[in-house]
Amino acid sequence: MFKKIIFTILSAILTSSVFAQTEVVADQSGSVETLLYVVIGLVILISVLVLLVAIYTLFVVRTILLQEQVKAETEGAEIVPEVSIWKKLSKSLTGATPIEKEADILLDHNYDGIRELDNHLPPWWKWLFYLSMVWSVIYLLAYHVFDVLPSSDQEYNNEIMRAEAALEARRATMTDLFDETNVEVTTDATALENGASIFTRQCAVCHQADGGGNVGPNLTDEYWIHGGDIKDLFTVIKYGVPEKGMISWESQLGPGDMRDVASYILTLQGTTPANPKAPEGELYVPPVATEDSTTVEEAIPEVITEEESTTAE
Ligand code: HEC
């Protein structure tokens, strides 16, 4: 029975401290809080054990006393009526003077027949009072002197910080917010790295690892079949040109991945691949440098007329 009780209490305390631990992760004051929970848990555990031992001892003492009494009875001694444990307990808690002794503590004053007893304060009340004094010292030291525990203010700030970090993390994953109408070139290093790895994995078969072109066109030159703007690239990658062998990647790559790989392709502009495929499509000049229109027309290769007629169909 005892073992069962102790085991239950022990497991309850252990699980509660585990919960406390998981709750306060990623917080500076977390380890201190966890320690506090463990200490409180241990104190509760020890108090309960002490209580159990005390009750057990009481039972043992009672049994011995009963045996003594039986012995005394057989020897013909006078039997003193036994006071029950509950009466003793209530007496030690309330400290009340028994009614038959009240005369001893009656005060002299007599207010129209109303008399006053000079009772002590009940011990249970006094102990509560002493405990609250001890607690106030612990509280003062913990919260205001050594700052080992967070004040309400700090707790609030900690929570705000945690929430902001979570929001930041969520924002970073919310790349679904753009499509071909509003996509922008990214220069973020990790995004370009992601784009590069997607390119070597999924696109290099047809475009070559260096973008020089194979089944697919050369992506390092300034000539584009479908336009050289990030939005054009995004559109081609997203919807593909199935009849020409460029599949739609919408189902395999998220908007973030498609933006990353398109941005990566644009970084290949002006590089010299090992086996460049002949330019296909139109010379794409970024909007900032459009004055040189004559060279654009001259530079248009023959393929373009054929290309234009196919797209016009
Ligand atoms: C199975 C071969 C194949 C694979 C794999 C492939 N492409 Fe293509 N890609 C092509 C072909 C063929 C074209 C030319 C389409 C056309 O003529 O309209 C093309 C065109 C393009 C264009 C437009 C080029 C221009 O001149 O306008 C881009 C951008 C592009 N691909 C990006 C990618 C990306 C990014 C991947 C990987 C996610 C990829 N491609 C994977 C075959 C492929």
XYZ file of C-alpha atoms and ligand atoms in Angstrom:
356
model
C 0.000 0.000 0.000
C 2.748 2.395 1.060
C 4.890 1.588 -1.934
C 1.931 2.193 -4.209
C 1.224 5.627 -2.745
C 4.860 6.664 -2.869
C 5.183 5.455 -6.424
C 2.095 7.409 -7.526
C 3.323 10.614 -5.908
C 6.804 10.166 -7.309
C 5.593 9.645 -10.867
C 3.180 12.587 -10.593
C 6.008 14.883 -9.540
C 8.368 13.599 -12.186
C 5.843 14.054 -14.991
C 4.928 17.531 -13.804
C 8.569 18.593 -13.804
C 8.981 17.140 -17.299
C 6.025 19.227 -18.462
C 7.534 22.271 -16.846
C 10.750 21.582 -18.695
C 9.158 21.390 -22.146
C 7.171 24.520 -21.476
C 10.107 26.786 -20.832
C 12.445 25.854 -23.682
C 14.230 28.551 -25.632
C 14.091 30.896 -22.690
C 17.086 32.300 -20.834
C 15.427 31.914 -17.455
C 14.247 28.434 -18.464
C 16.920 26.489 -16.635
C 16.342 28.438 -13.420
C 12.601 27.871 -13.674
C 13.126 24.168 -14.282
C 15.437 23.971 -11.300
C 12.823 25.696 -9.170
C 10.149 23.233 -10.284
C 12.447 20.329 -9.467
C 13.251 21.767 -6.040
C 9.576 22.419 -5.256
C 8.759 18.922 -6.450
C 11.396 17.412 -4.197
C 10.252 19.482 -1.212
C 6.663 18.302 -1.743
C 7.841 14.719 -2.125
C 9.905 14.841 1.061
C 7.073 16.511 3.017
C 4.645 13.818 1.921
C 7.123 11.099 2.874
C 7.696 12.676 6.287
C 3.928 12.881 6.802
C 3.505 9.224 5.862
C 6.281 8.174 8.229
C 4.752 10.303 11.005
C 1.333 8.702 10.541
C 2.913 5.261 10.504
C 4.874 5.990 13.704
C 1.672 7.208 15.311
C 0.004 3.904 14.522
C 2.929 1.959 15.937
C 2.950 4.025 19.131
C -0.791 3.557 19.460
C -0.521 -0.204 19.124
C 2.198 -0.316 21.780
C 0.110 1.870 24.089
C -2.906 -0.379 23.584
C -0.830 -3.410 24.490
C 0.432 -1.626 27.594
C -3.140 -0.788 28.497
C -4.286 -4.363 28.084
C -1.378 -5.456 30.255
C -2.216 -2.877 32.916
C -5.862 -3.910 32.789
C -5.042 -7.544 33.439
C -2.923 -6.422 36.377
C -5.995 -4.592 37.691
C -4.840 -1.000 37.260
C -7.160 1.964 36.865
C -8.090 2.647 33.239
C -7.597 6.176 32.040
C -10.067 6.970 29.213
C -8.139 7.364 25.975
C -8.312 10.631 24.051
C -8.751 10.012 20.295
C -6.082 11.061 17.804
C -8.512 13.471 16.129
C -9.255 15.231 19.358
C -5.529 15.536 20.030
C -4.903 16.788 16.526
C -7.688 19.336 16.698
C -6.414 20.467 20.075
C -2.875 20.928 18.787
C -4.190 22.845 15.772
C -6.627 25.111 17.547
C -4.862 25.305 20.926
C -8.271 25.880 22.480
C -8.566 25.684 26.257
C -10.990 22.922 27.350
C -14.330 24.213 28.540
C -13.785 22.952 32.077
C -10.636 25.080 32.365
C -12.120 28.230 30.833
C -12.435 29.882 34.212
C -8.618 30.167 34.328
C -8.473 32.374 31.272
C -11.550 34.493 31.903
C -10.662 38.177 31.945
C -11.807 40.484 34.702
C -13.770 42.865 32.502
C -17.482 42.489 32.543
C -19.404 44.461 29.931
C -23.018 44.172 30.889
C -22.575 40.481 31.460
C -20.384 39.874 28.432
C -17.095 38.297 29.508
C -13.973 37.716 27.487
C -11.668 34.658 27.299
C -7.936 35.266 26.956
C -7.435 32.491 24.363
C -4.218 32.128 22.423
C -4.250 32.571 18.682
C -4.867 29.155 17.099
C -1.540 27.479 16.216
C -2.669 26.667 12.660
C -3.236 30.375 12.064
C 0.079 31.354 13.637
C 1.978 28.824 11.497
C 0.328 30.126 8.392
C 1.403 33.600 9.409
C 5.043 32.511 10.033
C 5.074 30.675 6.726
C 3.864 33.740 4.863
C 6.672 35.735 6.501
C 9.273 33.179 5.402
C 7.749 33.126 1.924
C 7.855 36.911 1.689
C 11.626 36.813 2.286
C 12.086 34.134 -0.405
C 9.866 36.137 -2.746
C 11.721 39.384 -2.137
C 15.119 37.775 -2.712
C 14.068 35.769 -5.749
C 12.145 38.482 -7.583
C 13.675 41.759 -6.474
C 17.200 41.175 -5.155
C 18.763 38.359 -7.184
C 16.322 38.455 -10.107
C 16.499 34.689 -10.537
C 12.814 34.542 -11.422
C 11.187 36.726 -14.082
C 8.859 39.506 -12.976
C 5.466 39.856 -14.673
C 7.069 42.487 -16.866
C 9.893 40.196 -17.925
C 7.488 37.309 -18.414
C 5.428 39.489 -20.724
C 8.502 40.567 -22.683
C 9.728 36.985 -22.926
C 6.405 35.908 -24.336
C 6.401 38.748 -26.851
C 9.932 37.803 -27.898
C 8.939 34.173 -28.316
C 5.882 35.143 -30.338
C 7.956 37.427 -32.553
C 10.503 34.691 -33.196
C 7.695 32.307 -34.109
C 6.167 34.892 -36.433
C 9.549 35.487 -38.070
C 9.981 31.743 -38.605
C 6.511 31.529 -40.101
C 7.112 34.480 -42.415
C 10.256 32.781 -43.718
C 8.207 29.781 -44.822
C 5.433 31.846 -46.385
C 6.887 31.924 -49.890
C 3.498 31.121 -51.437
C 2.735 34.805 -51.444
C 3.969 35.475 -54.979
C 3.313 34.228 -58.499
C 4.396 35.267 -62.017
C 2.696 38.652 -61.670
C 4.629 39.860 -58.652
C 7.764 37.719 -58.387
C 11.019 39.619 -57.819
C 14.633 38.576 -58.315
C 16.156 37.425 -55.060
C 19.792 38.088 -54.208
C 19.613 36.218 -50.916
C 22.565 33.803 -50.717
C 20.626 30.865 -49.256
C 17.846 31.321 -51.807
C 20.374 31.313 -54.669
C 22.041 28.247 -53.183
C 18.668 26.550 -53.111
C 18.129 27.616 -56.730
C 21.525 26.249 -57.749
C 20.881 22.887 -56.127
C 17.451 22.620 -57.786
C 19.042 23.531 -61.110
C 21.732 20.836 -60.927
C 19.221 18.255 -59.754
C 16.256 18.939 -62.050
C 17.292 21.143 -64.930
C 20.900 20.312 -65.795
C 19.862 17.263 -67.846
C 18.410 19.514 -70.510
C 20.142 22.839 -69.873
C 23.615 21.593 -68.780
C 25.013 22.172 -65.307
C 26.635 25.408 -66.485
C 23.468 26.493 -68.323
C 25.115 26.083 -71.739
C 22.099 24.318 -73.172
C 21.432 20.844 -74.525
C 17.876 19.763 -75.258
C 16.852 23.059 -73.729
C 18.206 26.419 -74.822
C 21.353 28.158 -73.594
C 20.429 30.088 -70.459
C 23.665 32.067 -70.125
C 23.285 34.304 -73.165
C 21.078 37.314 -73.597
C 18.718 35.583 -76.012
C 15.451 34.311 -74.686
C 12.599 32.525 -76.458
C 10.079 33.619 -73.868
C 11.673 36.778 -72.486
C 14.509 37.354 -70.026
C 12.626 39.045 -67.209
C 12.275 37.178 -63.901
C 8.506 37.100 -64.481
C 9.023 35.507 -67.928
C 11.361 32.882 -66.511
C 8.979 32.186 -63.645
C 6.097 31.738 -66.115
C 8.066 29.297 -68.299
C 9.230 27.300 -65.287
C 5.770 27.265 -63.733
C 3.675 26.384 -66.797
C 6.402 24.916 -69.030
C 6.332 24.676 -72.823
C 5.162 21.068 -73.003
C 5.025 20.891 -76.803
C 8.738 21.863 -76.902
C 9.862 19.502 -74.182
C 10.001 21.916 -71.257
C 7.663 20.532 -68.636
C 5.599 22.461 -66.136
C 7.271 22.457 -62.726
C 4.329 23.845 -60.811
C 3.462 20.487 -59.273
C 7.047 19.719 -58.214
C 8.420 23.073 -57.107
C 6.826 25.592 -54.760
C 6.671 29.280 -55.699
C 9.704 29.908 -53.495
C 11.733 27.220 -55.236
C 10.703 28.489 -58.675
C 11.707 32.020 -57.752
C 15.021 30.767 -56.396
C 15.883 28.737 -59.496
C 14.803 31.561 -61.832
C 16.958 34.016 -59.882
C 19.825 31.554 -60.018
C 19.487 31.247 -63.816
C 19.731 35.037 -64.087
C 23.052 34.940 -62.213
C 24.394 32.772 -65.053
C 24.000 35.721 -67.453
C 27.327 36.560 -69.112
C 29.120 33.408 -67.943
C 30.870 31.272 -70.533
C 29.687 27.671 -70.533
C 31.922 24.841 -71.810
C 29.671 23.968 -74.775
C 27.358 26.904 -75.425
C 24.338 26.196 -77.589
C 23.686 28.731 -80.332
C 21.444 31.593 -79.211
C 17.710 31.031 -79.634
C 14.960 33.584 -79.362
C 15.188 37.327 -79.014
C 17.882 39.453 -77.474
C 16.484 40.524 -74.155
C 17.590 43.902 -72.939
C 16.633 44.809 -69.398
C 14.320 47.884 -69.331
C 17.080 50.229 -68.096
C 19.155 49.944 -71.293
C 16.612 50.107 -74.117
C 18.020 53.026 -76.172
C 20.214 50.713 -78.258
C 17.227 49.410 -80.254
C 18.975 49.218 -83.642
C 21.501 46.671 -82.415
C 18.662 44.635 -80.976
C 16.984 44.303 -84.374
C 20.267 43.552 -86.143
C 21.191 40.965 -83.600
C 17.951 39.025 -83.913
C 18.868 35.639 -85.386
C 16.857 33.892 -88.085
C 15.262 31.468 -85.602
C 13.182 34.289 -84.223
C 10.917 34.654 -87.275
C 10.145 30.988 -87.119
C 9.650 31.221 -83.378
C 7.353 34.204 -83.661
C 5.207 32.462 -86.229
C 4.813 29.432 -83.988
C 3.825 31.506 -80.963
C 1.405 33.488 -83.124
C -0.458 30.327 -84.084
C 13.336 17.575 -70.417
C 14.224 18.681 -70.707
C 14.119 19.913 -69.834
C 14.215 19.998 -68.487
C 14.410 18.873 -67.491
C 14.133 21.396 -68.170
N 13.975 22.137 -69.284
Fe 13.817 24.137 -69.403
N 13.537 24.018 -71.362
C 13.572 22.874 -72.143
C 13.269 23.178 -73.502
C 13.207 22.202 -74.653
C 13.051 24.575 -73.550
C 12.731 25.434 -74.775
C 11.222 25.653 -74.835
C 10.822 26.376 -76.071
O 11.452 26.178 -77.083
O 9.843 27.112 -75.941
C 13.245 25.060 -72.213
C 13.126 26.378 -71.831
C 13.390 26.866 -70.596
C 13.386 28.258 -70.231
C 13.093 29.406 -71.150
C 14.284 29.737 -71.965
C 14.059 30.849 -72.961
O 14.887 30.986 -73.790
O 13.023 31.529 -72.838
C 13.706 28.349 -68.931
C 13.829 29.609 -68.111
C 13.875 27.015 -68.458
N 13.702 26.132 -69.482
C 14.169 26.708 -67.147
C 14.218 25.405 -66.689
C 14.358 25.070 -65.313
C 14.476 26.072 -64.195
C 14.348 23.732 -65.241
C 14.463 22.880 -64.019
C 13.513 23.144 -62.960
C 14.207 23.215 -66.579
N 14.132 24.262 -67.428
C 14.184 21.876 -66.882
C 13.805 21.599 -71.665
C 13.966 21.261 -70.323
